[in-house]
CSV table of C-alpha atoms in Angstrom, one decimal:
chain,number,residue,atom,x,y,z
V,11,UNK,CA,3.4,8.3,-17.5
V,12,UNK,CA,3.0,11.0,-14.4
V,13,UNK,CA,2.6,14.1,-15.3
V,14,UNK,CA,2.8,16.7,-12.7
V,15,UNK,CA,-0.2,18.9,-12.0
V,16,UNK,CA,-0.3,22.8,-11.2
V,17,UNK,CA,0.9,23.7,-8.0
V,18,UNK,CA,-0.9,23.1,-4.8
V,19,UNK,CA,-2.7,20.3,-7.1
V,20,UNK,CA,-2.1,16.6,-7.5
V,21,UNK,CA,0.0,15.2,-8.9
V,22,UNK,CA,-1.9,12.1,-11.5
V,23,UNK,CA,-0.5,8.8,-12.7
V,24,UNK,CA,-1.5,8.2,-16.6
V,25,UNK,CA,-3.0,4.5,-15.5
V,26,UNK,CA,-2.5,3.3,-18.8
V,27,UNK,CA,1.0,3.4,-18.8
V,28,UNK,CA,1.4,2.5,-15.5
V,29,UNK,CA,-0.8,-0.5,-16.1
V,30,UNK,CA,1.4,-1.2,-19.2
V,31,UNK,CA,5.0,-0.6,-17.6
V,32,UNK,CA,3.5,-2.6,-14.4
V,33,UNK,CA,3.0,-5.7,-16.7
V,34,UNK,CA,5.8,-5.8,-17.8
V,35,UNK,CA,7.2,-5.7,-14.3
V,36,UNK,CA,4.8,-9.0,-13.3
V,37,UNK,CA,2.4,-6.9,-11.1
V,38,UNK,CA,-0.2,-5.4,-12.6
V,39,UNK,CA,-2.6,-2.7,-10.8
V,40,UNK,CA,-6.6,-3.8,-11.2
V,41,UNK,CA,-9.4,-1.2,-12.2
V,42,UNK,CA,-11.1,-2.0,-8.2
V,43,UNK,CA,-10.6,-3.5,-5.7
V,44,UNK,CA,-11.9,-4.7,-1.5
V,45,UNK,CA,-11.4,-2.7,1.6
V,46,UNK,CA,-12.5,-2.5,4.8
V,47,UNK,CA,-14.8,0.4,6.0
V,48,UNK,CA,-15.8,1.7,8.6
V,49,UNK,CA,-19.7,2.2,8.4
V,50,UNK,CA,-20.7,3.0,11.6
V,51,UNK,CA,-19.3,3.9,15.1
V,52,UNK,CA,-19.0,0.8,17.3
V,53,UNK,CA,-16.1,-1.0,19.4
V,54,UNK,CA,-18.2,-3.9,17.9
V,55,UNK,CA,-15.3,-4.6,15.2
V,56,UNK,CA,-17.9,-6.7,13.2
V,57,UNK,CA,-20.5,-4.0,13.4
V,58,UNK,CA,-19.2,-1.0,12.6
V,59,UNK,CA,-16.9,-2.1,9.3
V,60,UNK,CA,-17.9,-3.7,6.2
V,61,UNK,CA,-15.8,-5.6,3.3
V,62,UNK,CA,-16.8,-3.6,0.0
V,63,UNK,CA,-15.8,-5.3,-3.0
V,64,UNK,CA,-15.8,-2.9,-5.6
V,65,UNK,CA,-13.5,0.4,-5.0
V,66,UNK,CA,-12.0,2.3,-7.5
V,67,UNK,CA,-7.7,1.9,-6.8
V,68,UNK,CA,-6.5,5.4,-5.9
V,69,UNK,CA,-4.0,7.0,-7.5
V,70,UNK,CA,-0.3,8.1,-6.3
V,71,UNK,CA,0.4,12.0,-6.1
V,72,UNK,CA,3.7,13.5,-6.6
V,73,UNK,CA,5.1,12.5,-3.2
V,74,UNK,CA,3.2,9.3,-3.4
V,75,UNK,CA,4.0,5.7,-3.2
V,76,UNK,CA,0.8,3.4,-4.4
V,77,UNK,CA,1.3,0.1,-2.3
V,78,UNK,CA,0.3,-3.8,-2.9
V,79,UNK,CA,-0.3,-4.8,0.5
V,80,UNK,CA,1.1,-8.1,1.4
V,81,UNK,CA,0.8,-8.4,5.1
V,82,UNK,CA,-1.7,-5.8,7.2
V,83,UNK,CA,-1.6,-5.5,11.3
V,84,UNK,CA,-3.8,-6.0,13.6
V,85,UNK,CA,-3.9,-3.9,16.7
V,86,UNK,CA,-6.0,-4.3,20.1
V,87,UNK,CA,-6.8,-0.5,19.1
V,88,UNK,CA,-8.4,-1.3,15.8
V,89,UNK,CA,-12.0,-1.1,17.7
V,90,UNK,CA,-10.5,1.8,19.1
V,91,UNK,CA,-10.7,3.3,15.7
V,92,UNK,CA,-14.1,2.1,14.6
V,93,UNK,CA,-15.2,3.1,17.4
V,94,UNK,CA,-13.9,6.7,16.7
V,95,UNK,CA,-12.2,8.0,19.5
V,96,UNK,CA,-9.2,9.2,18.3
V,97,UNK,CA,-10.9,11.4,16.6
V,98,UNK,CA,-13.9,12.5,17.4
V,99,UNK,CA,-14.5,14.1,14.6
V,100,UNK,CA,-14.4,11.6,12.2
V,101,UNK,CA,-17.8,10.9,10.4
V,102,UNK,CA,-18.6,7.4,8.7
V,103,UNK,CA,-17.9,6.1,6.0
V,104,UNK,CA,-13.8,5.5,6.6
V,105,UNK,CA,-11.3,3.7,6.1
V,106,UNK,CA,-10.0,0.8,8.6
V,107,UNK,CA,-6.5,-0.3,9.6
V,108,UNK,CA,-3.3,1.9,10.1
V,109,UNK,CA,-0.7,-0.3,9.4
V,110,UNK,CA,0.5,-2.8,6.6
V,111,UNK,CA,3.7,-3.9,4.1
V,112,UNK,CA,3.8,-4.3,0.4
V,113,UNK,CA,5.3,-3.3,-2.4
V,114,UNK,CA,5.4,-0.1,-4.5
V,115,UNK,CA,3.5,-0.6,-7.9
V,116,UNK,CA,3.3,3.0,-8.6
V,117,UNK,CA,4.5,6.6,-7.5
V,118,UNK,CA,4.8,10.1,-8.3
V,119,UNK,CA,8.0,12.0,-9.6
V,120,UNK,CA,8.9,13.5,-6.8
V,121,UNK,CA,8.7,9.9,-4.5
V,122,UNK,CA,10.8,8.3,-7.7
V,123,UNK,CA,14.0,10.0,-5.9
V,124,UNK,CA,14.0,7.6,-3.2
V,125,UNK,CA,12.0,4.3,-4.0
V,126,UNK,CA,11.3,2.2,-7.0
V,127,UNK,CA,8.8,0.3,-8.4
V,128,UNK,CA,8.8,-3.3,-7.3
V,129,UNK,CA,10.2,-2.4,-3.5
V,130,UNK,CA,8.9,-3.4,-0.5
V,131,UNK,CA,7.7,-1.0,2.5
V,132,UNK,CA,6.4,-0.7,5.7
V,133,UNK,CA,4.3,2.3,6.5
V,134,UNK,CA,2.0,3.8,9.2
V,135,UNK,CA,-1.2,5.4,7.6
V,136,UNK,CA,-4.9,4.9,8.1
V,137,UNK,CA,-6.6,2.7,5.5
V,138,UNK,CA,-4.5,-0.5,5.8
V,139,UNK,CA,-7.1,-2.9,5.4
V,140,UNK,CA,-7.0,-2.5,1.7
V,141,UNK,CA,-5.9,-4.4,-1.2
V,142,UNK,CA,-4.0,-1.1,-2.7
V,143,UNK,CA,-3.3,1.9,-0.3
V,144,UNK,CA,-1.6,5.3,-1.3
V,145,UNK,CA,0.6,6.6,1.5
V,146,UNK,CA,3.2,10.1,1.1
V,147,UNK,CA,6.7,8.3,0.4
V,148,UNK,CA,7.7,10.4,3.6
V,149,UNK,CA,5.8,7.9,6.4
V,150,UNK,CA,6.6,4.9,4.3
V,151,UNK,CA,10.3,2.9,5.3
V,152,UNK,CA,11.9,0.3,3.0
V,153,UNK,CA,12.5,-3.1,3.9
V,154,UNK,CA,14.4,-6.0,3.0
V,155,UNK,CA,12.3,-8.1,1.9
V,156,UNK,CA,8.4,-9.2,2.2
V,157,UNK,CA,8.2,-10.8,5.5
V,158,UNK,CA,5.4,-10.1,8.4
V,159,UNK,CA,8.5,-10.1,11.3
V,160,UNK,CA,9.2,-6.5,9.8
V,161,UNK,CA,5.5,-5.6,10.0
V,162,UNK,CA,6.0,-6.4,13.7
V,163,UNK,CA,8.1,-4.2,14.5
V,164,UNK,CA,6.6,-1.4,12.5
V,165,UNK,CA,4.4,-0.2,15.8
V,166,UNK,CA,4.6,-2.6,18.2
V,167,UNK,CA,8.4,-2.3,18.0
V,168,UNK,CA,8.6,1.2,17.9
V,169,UNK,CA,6.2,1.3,20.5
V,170,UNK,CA,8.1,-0.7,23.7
V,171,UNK,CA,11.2,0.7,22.4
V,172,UNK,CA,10.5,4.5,22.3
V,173,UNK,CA,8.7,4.4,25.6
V,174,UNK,CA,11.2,2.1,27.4
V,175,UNK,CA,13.9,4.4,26.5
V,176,UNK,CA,12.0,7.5,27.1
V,177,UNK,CA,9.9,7.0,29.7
V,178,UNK,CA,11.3,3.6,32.0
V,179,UNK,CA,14.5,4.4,33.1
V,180,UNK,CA,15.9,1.1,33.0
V,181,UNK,CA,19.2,0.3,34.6
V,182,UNK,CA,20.7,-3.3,35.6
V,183,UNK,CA,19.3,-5.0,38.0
V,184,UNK,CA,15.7,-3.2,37.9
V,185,UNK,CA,12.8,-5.5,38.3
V,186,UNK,CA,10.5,-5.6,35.2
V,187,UNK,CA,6.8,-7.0,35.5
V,188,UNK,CA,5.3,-6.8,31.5
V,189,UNK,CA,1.3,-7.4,31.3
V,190,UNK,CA,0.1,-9.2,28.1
V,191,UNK,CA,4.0,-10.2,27.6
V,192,UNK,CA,3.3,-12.8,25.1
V,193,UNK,CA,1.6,-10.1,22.9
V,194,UNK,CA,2.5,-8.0,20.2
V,195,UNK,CA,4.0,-5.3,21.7
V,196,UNK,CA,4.6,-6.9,25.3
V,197,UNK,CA,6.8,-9.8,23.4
V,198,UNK,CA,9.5,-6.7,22.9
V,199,UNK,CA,9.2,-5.0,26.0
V,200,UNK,CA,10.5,-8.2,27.8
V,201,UNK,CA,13.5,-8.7,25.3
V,202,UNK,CA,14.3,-4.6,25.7
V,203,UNK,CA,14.2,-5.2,29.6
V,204,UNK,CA,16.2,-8.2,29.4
V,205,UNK,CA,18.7,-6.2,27.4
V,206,UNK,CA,18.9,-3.9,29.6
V,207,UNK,CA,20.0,-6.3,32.4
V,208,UNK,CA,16.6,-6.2,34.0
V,209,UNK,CA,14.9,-9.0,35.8
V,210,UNK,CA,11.4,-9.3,33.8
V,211,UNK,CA,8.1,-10.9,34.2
V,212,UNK,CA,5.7,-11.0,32.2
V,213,UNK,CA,1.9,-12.0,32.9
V,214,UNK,CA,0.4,-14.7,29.8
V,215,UNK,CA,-2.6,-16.8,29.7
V,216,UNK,CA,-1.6,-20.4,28.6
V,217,UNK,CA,1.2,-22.6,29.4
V,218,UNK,CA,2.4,-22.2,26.0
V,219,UNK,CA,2.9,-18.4,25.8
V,220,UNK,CA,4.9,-19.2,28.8
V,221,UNK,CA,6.9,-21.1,27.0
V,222,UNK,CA,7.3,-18.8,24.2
V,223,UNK,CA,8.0,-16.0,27.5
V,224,UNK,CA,10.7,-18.5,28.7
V,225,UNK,CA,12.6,-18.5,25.0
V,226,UNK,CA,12.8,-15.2,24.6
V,227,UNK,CA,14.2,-14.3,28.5
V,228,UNK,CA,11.2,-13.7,30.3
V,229,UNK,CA,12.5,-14.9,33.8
V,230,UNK,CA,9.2,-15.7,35.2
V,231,UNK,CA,6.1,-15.8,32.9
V,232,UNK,CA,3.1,-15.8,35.0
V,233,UNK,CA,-0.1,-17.6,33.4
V,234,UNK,CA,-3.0,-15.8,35.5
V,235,UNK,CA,-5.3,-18.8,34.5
V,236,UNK,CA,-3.6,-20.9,36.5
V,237,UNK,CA,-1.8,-18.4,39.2
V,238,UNK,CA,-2.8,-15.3,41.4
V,239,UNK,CA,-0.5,-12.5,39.9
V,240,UNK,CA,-1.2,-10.6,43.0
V,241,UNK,CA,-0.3,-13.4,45.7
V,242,UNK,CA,3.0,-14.2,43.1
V,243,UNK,CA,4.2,-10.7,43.5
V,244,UNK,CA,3.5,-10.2,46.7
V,245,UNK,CA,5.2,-13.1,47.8
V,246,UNK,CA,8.3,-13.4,45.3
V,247,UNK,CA,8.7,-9.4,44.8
V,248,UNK,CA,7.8,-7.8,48.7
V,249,UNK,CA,9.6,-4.8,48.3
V,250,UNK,CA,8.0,-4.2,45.1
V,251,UNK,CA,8.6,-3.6,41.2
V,252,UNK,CA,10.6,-0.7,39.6
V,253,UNK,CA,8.8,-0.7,36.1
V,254,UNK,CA,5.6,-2.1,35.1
V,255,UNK,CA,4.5,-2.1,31.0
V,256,UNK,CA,1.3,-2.4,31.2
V,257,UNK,CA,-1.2,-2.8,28.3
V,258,UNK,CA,-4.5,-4.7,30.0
V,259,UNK,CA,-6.2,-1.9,32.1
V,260,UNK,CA,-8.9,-3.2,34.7
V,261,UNK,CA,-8.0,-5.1,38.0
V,262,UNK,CA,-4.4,-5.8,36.7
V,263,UNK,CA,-3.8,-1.8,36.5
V,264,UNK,CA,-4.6,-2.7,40.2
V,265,UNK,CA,-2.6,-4.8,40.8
V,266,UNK,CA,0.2,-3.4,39.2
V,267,UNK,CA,-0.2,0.1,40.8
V,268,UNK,CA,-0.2,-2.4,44.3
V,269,UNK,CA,3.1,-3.7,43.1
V,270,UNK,CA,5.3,-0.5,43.0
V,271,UNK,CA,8.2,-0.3,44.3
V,272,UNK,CA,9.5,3.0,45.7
V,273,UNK,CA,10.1,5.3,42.9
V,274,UNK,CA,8.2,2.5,40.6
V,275,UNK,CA,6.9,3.7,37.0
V,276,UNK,CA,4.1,2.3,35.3
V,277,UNK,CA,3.8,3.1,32.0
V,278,UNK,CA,0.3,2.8,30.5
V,279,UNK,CA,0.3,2.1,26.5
V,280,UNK,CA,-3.3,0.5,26.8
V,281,UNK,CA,-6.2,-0.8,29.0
V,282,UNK,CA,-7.3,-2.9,26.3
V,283,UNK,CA,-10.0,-4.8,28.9
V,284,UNK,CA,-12.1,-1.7,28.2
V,285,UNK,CA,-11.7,-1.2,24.7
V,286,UNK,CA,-14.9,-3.5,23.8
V,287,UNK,CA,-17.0,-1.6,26.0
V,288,UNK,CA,-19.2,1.1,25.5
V,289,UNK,CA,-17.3,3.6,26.8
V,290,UNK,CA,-13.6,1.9,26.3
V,291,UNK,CA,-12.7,2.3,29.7
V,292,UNK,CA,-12.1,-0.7,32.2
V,293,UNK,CA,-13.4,0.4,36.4
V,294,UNK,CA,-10.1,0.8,38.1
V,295,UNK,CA,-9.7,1.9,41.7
V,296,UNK,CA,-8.6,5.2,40.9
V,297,UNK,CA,-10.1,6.9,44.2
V,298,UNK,CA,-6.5,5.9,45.9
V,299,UNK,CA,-4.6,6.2,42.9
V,300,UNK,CA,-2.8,9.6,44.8
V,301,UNK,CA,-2.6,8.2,48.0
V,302,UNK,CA,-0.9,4.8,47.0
V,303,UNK,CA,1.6,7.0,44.8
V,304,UNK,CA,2.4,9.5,46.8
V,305,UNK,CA,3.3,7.1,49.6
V,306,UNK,CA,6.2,5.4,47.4
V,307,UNK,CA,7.2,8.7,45.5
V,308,UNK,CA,5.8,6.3,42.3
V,309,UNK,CA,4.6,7.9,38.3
V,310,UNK,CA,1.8,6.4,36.0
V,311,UNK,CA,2.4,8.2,32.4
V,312,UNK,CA,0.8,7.4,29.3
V,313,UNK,CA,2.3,6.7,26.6
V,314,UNK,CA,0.9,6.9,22.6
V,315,UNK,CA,3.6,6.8,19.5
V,316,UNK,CA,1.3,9.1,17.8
V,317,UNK,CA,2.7,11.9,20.2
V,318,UNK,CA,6.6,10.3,19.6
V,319,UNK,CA,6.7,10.2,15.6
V,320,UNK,CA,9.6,12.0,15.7
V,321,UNK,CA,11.6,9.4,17.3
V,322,UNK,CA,9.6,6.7,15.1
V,323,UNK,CA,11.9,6.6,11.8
V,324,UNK,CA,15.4,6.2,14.1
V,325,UNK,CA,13.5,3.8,16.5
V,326,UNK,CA,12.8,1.7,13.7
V,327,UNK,CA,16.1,1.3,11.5
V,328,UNK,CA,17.6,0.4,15.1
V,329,UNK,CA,15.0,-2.6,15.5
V,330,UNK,CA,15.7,-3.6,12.2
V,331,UNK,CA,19.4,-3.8,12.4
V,332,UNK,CA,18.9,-5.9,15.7
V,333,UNK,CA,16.9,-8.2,13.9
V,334,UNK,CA,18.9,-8.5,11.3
V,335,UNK,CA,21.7,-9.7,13.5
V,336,UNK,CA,19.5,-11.9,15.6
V,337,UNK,CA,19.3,-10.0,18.3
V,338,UNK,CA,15.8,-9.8,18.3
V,339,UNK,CA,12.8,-12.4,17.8
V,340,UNK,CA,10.0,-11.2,16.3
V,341,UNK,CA,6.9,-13.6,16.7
V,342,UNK,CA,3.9,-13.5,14.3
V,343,UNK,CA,0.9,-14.9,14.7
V,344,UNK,CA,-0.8,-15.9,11.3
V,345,UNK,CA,-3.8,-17.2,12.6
V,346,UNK,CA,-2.8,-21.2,12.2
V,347,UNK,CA,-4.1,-22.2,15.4
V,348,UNK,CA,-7.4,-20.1,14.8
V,349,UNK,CA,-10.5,-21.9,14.4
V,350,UNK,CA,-11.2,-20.6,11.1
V,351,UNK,CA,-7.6,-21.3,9.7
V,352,UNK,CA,-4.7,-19.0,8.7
V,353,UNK,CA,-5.5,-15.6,8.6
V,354,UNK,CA,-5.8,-14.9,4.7
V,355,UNK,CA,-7.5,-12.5,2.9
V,356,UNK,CA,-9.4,-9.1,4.5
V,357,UNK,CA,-12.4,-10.9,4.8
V,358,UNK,CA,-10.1,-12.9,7.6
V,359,UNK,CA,-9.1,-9.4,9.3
V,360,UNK,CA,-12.5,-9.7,11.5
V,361,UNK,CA,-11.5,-13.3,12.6
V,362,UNK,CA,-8.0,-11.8,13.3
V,363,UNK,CA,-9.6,-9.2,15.4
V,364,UNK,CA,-11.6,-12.1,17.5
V,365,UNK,CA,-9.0,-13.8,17.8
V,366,UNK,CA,-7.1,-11.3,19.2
V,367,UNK,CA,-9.7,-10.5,21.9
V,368,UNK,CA,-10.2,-14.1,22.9
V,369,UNK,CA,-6.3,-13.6,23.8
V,370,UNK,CA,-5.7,-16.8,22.0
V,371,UNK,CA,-2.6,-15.0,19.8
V,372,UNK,CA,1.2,-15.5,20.7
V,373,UNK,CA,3.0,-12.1,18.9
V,374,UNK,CA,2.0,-9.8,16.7
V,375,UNK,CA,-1.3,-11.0,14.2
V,376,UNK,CA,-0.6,-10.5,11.0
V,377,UNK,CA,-3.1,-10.8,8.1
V,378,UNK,CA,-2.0,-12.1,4.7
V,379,UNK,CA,-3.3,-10.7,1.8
V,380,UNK,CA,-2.7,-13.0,-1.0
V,381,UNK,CA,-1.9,-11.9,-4.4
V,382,UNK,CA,-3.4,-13.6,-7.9
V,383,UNK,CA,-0.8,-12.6,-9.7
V,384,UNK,CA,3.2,-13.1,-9.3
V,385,UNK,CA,5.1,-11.0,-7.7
V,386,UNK,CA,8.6,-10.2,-8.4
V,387,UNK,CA,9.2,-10.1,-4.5
């Protein structure tokens, strides 16, 4: 049973009645278990984490929710992490992934006052690419049900709703141009613009992501294999675009910072051309950057949820309840068309990443983690 320690201490989980009570459920919590970890410092995904196979499964505190990941994201920023430069500080060995959805096997007393045993969550927390993850019941959210859309709206959601609202001004009849539209994150920008009565474009890289553009209101997808995104807004767009989401970095931050209109905002949420590199940043043409803005009165702000978490919860509940009525698509990319198969198991999470980086994915990619025993959910 849990039995609450001194104050200021935590809170520990009697195993052997959990393990009991848990079998009884149909989902019962192993002595170890895989992760990922990160083992050195490297935007090299493959070189700087390793799959152990043996670690001990952590144990809930009192505000704790113990979780049986299901599904796990995968984010263009994941190298970003290994790389460590969000925090600087961070010394290997450490845990990979931030993001993931499963059900609660165990918790402490105090979490017991709003979830349950048996329920599924999404949460935000670093150490995702686990088999079992402990997370505070405060950053977890519940969910319906066990499906990857809700893991897809978890941050890349959150992420082109909160900025869009706070940060692009939309209005009917703006102009719209969404870089990687056909991602993750750049599939919901383009249905939040279209919502908001915008004219949207969206840059892709294959005929069928323009099709998958097309079907959720894109109204003109632009494959830059195949066409000059420069001469295309130039020619179809002269006087410029109001908003550009932009998520690639390099020569299209060019562009895109060519494309302004007067009083145009680009909002920058990545440059993920860079993030491979050494030093994670993509050459731009920066030296004119002032010039070129002050002579349309035009913004470039940044934008990372880690800085809007306060709006994160509310931002959420609202993208579930669109979904929920079908006001939303939310793509997910599970790896079928990879070359190595559907993306199962964390051993799959560094083909996921390739993937990802080849910008072969349509939506978010998701990576299942497959469970040897049944599941009640």
């Amino acid at each position: 049973m849990l039995r609450l320690a001194p104050a200021g201490a935590r809170a520990i989980v009697d195993m052997s009645y959990a393990r009991h009570f848990l079998d009884f459920q149909g989902s019962a919590i192993p002595q170890a278990m895989q992760k990922l970890v990160v083992t050195r410092l490297s935007p090299n995904f493959r070189e700087a984490v390793s799959l152990r196979l043996d670690c001990p499964v952590p144990l809930p505190g009192d505000g704790d929710l113990l979780i049986r990941n299901r599904f796990v994201g995968v984010n263009a920023s994941d190298i970003n992490y290994s790389a460590g430069r969000y925090d600087p500080s961070a010394k290997p060995p450490f845990d990979a992934g931030f993001e993931g959805l499963g059900e609660v096997v165990a918790l402490g007393l105090t979490a017991s006052a709003r979830y349950t045993v048996g329920q599924a969550v999404a949460y935000v927390a670093p150490g995702s690419f686990a088999e079992y993850v402990v997370v505070p019941a405060a950053v977890a959210t519940a969910v319906p049900a066990l499906k990857p859309e809700y893991l897809a709206l978890l941050v890349s959601g959150t992420t082109a709703y909160i900025s869009l609202q706070e940060l692009g001004a939309l209005s009917p009849g703006k102009t719209v141009l969404v870089t990687a539209a056909a991602g993750g994150t750049g599939q919901f920008a383009v249905q939040l613009a279209k919502k908001a009565k915008c004219r949207v474009l969206g840059t892709c890289s294959s005929d069928e992501k323009s099709g998958f553009l097309k079907s959720i209101g894109c109204d003109r997808p632009i494959n830059h294999r195949t066409e000059d995104v420069g001469s295309v807004l130039r020619q179809e767009h002269p006087d410029g675009v109001d908003v550009v989401y932009e998520s690639v970095g390099g020569a299209l931050f060019d562009l895109a910072v060519d494309a302004l209109a007067t009083k145009g905002r680009l909002l920058i949420i990545g440059f993920l051309s860079g993030y491979q590199s050494p030093k994670g940043l993509p050459p731009v043409r920066a030296g004119a950057l002032p010039a070129k803005l002050l002579k349309k009165s035009a913004c470039v702000q940044g934008f990372f949820l880690n800085h809007y978490l306060s709006r994160h919860r509310a931002a959420l509940d609202h993208l579930l309840e669109m979904y929920a009525r079908g006001e939303l698509a939310c793509k997910v990319d599970l790896g079928d068309g990879s070359p190595e198969g559907r993306f199962s198991g964390l051993e799959s999470v560094f083909h996921a990443v390739d993937y990802m980086y080849m910008g072969k994915n349509t939506g978010k990619i998701v990576v299942e983690l497959p469970h040897s025993v049944n599941s009640k959910l």
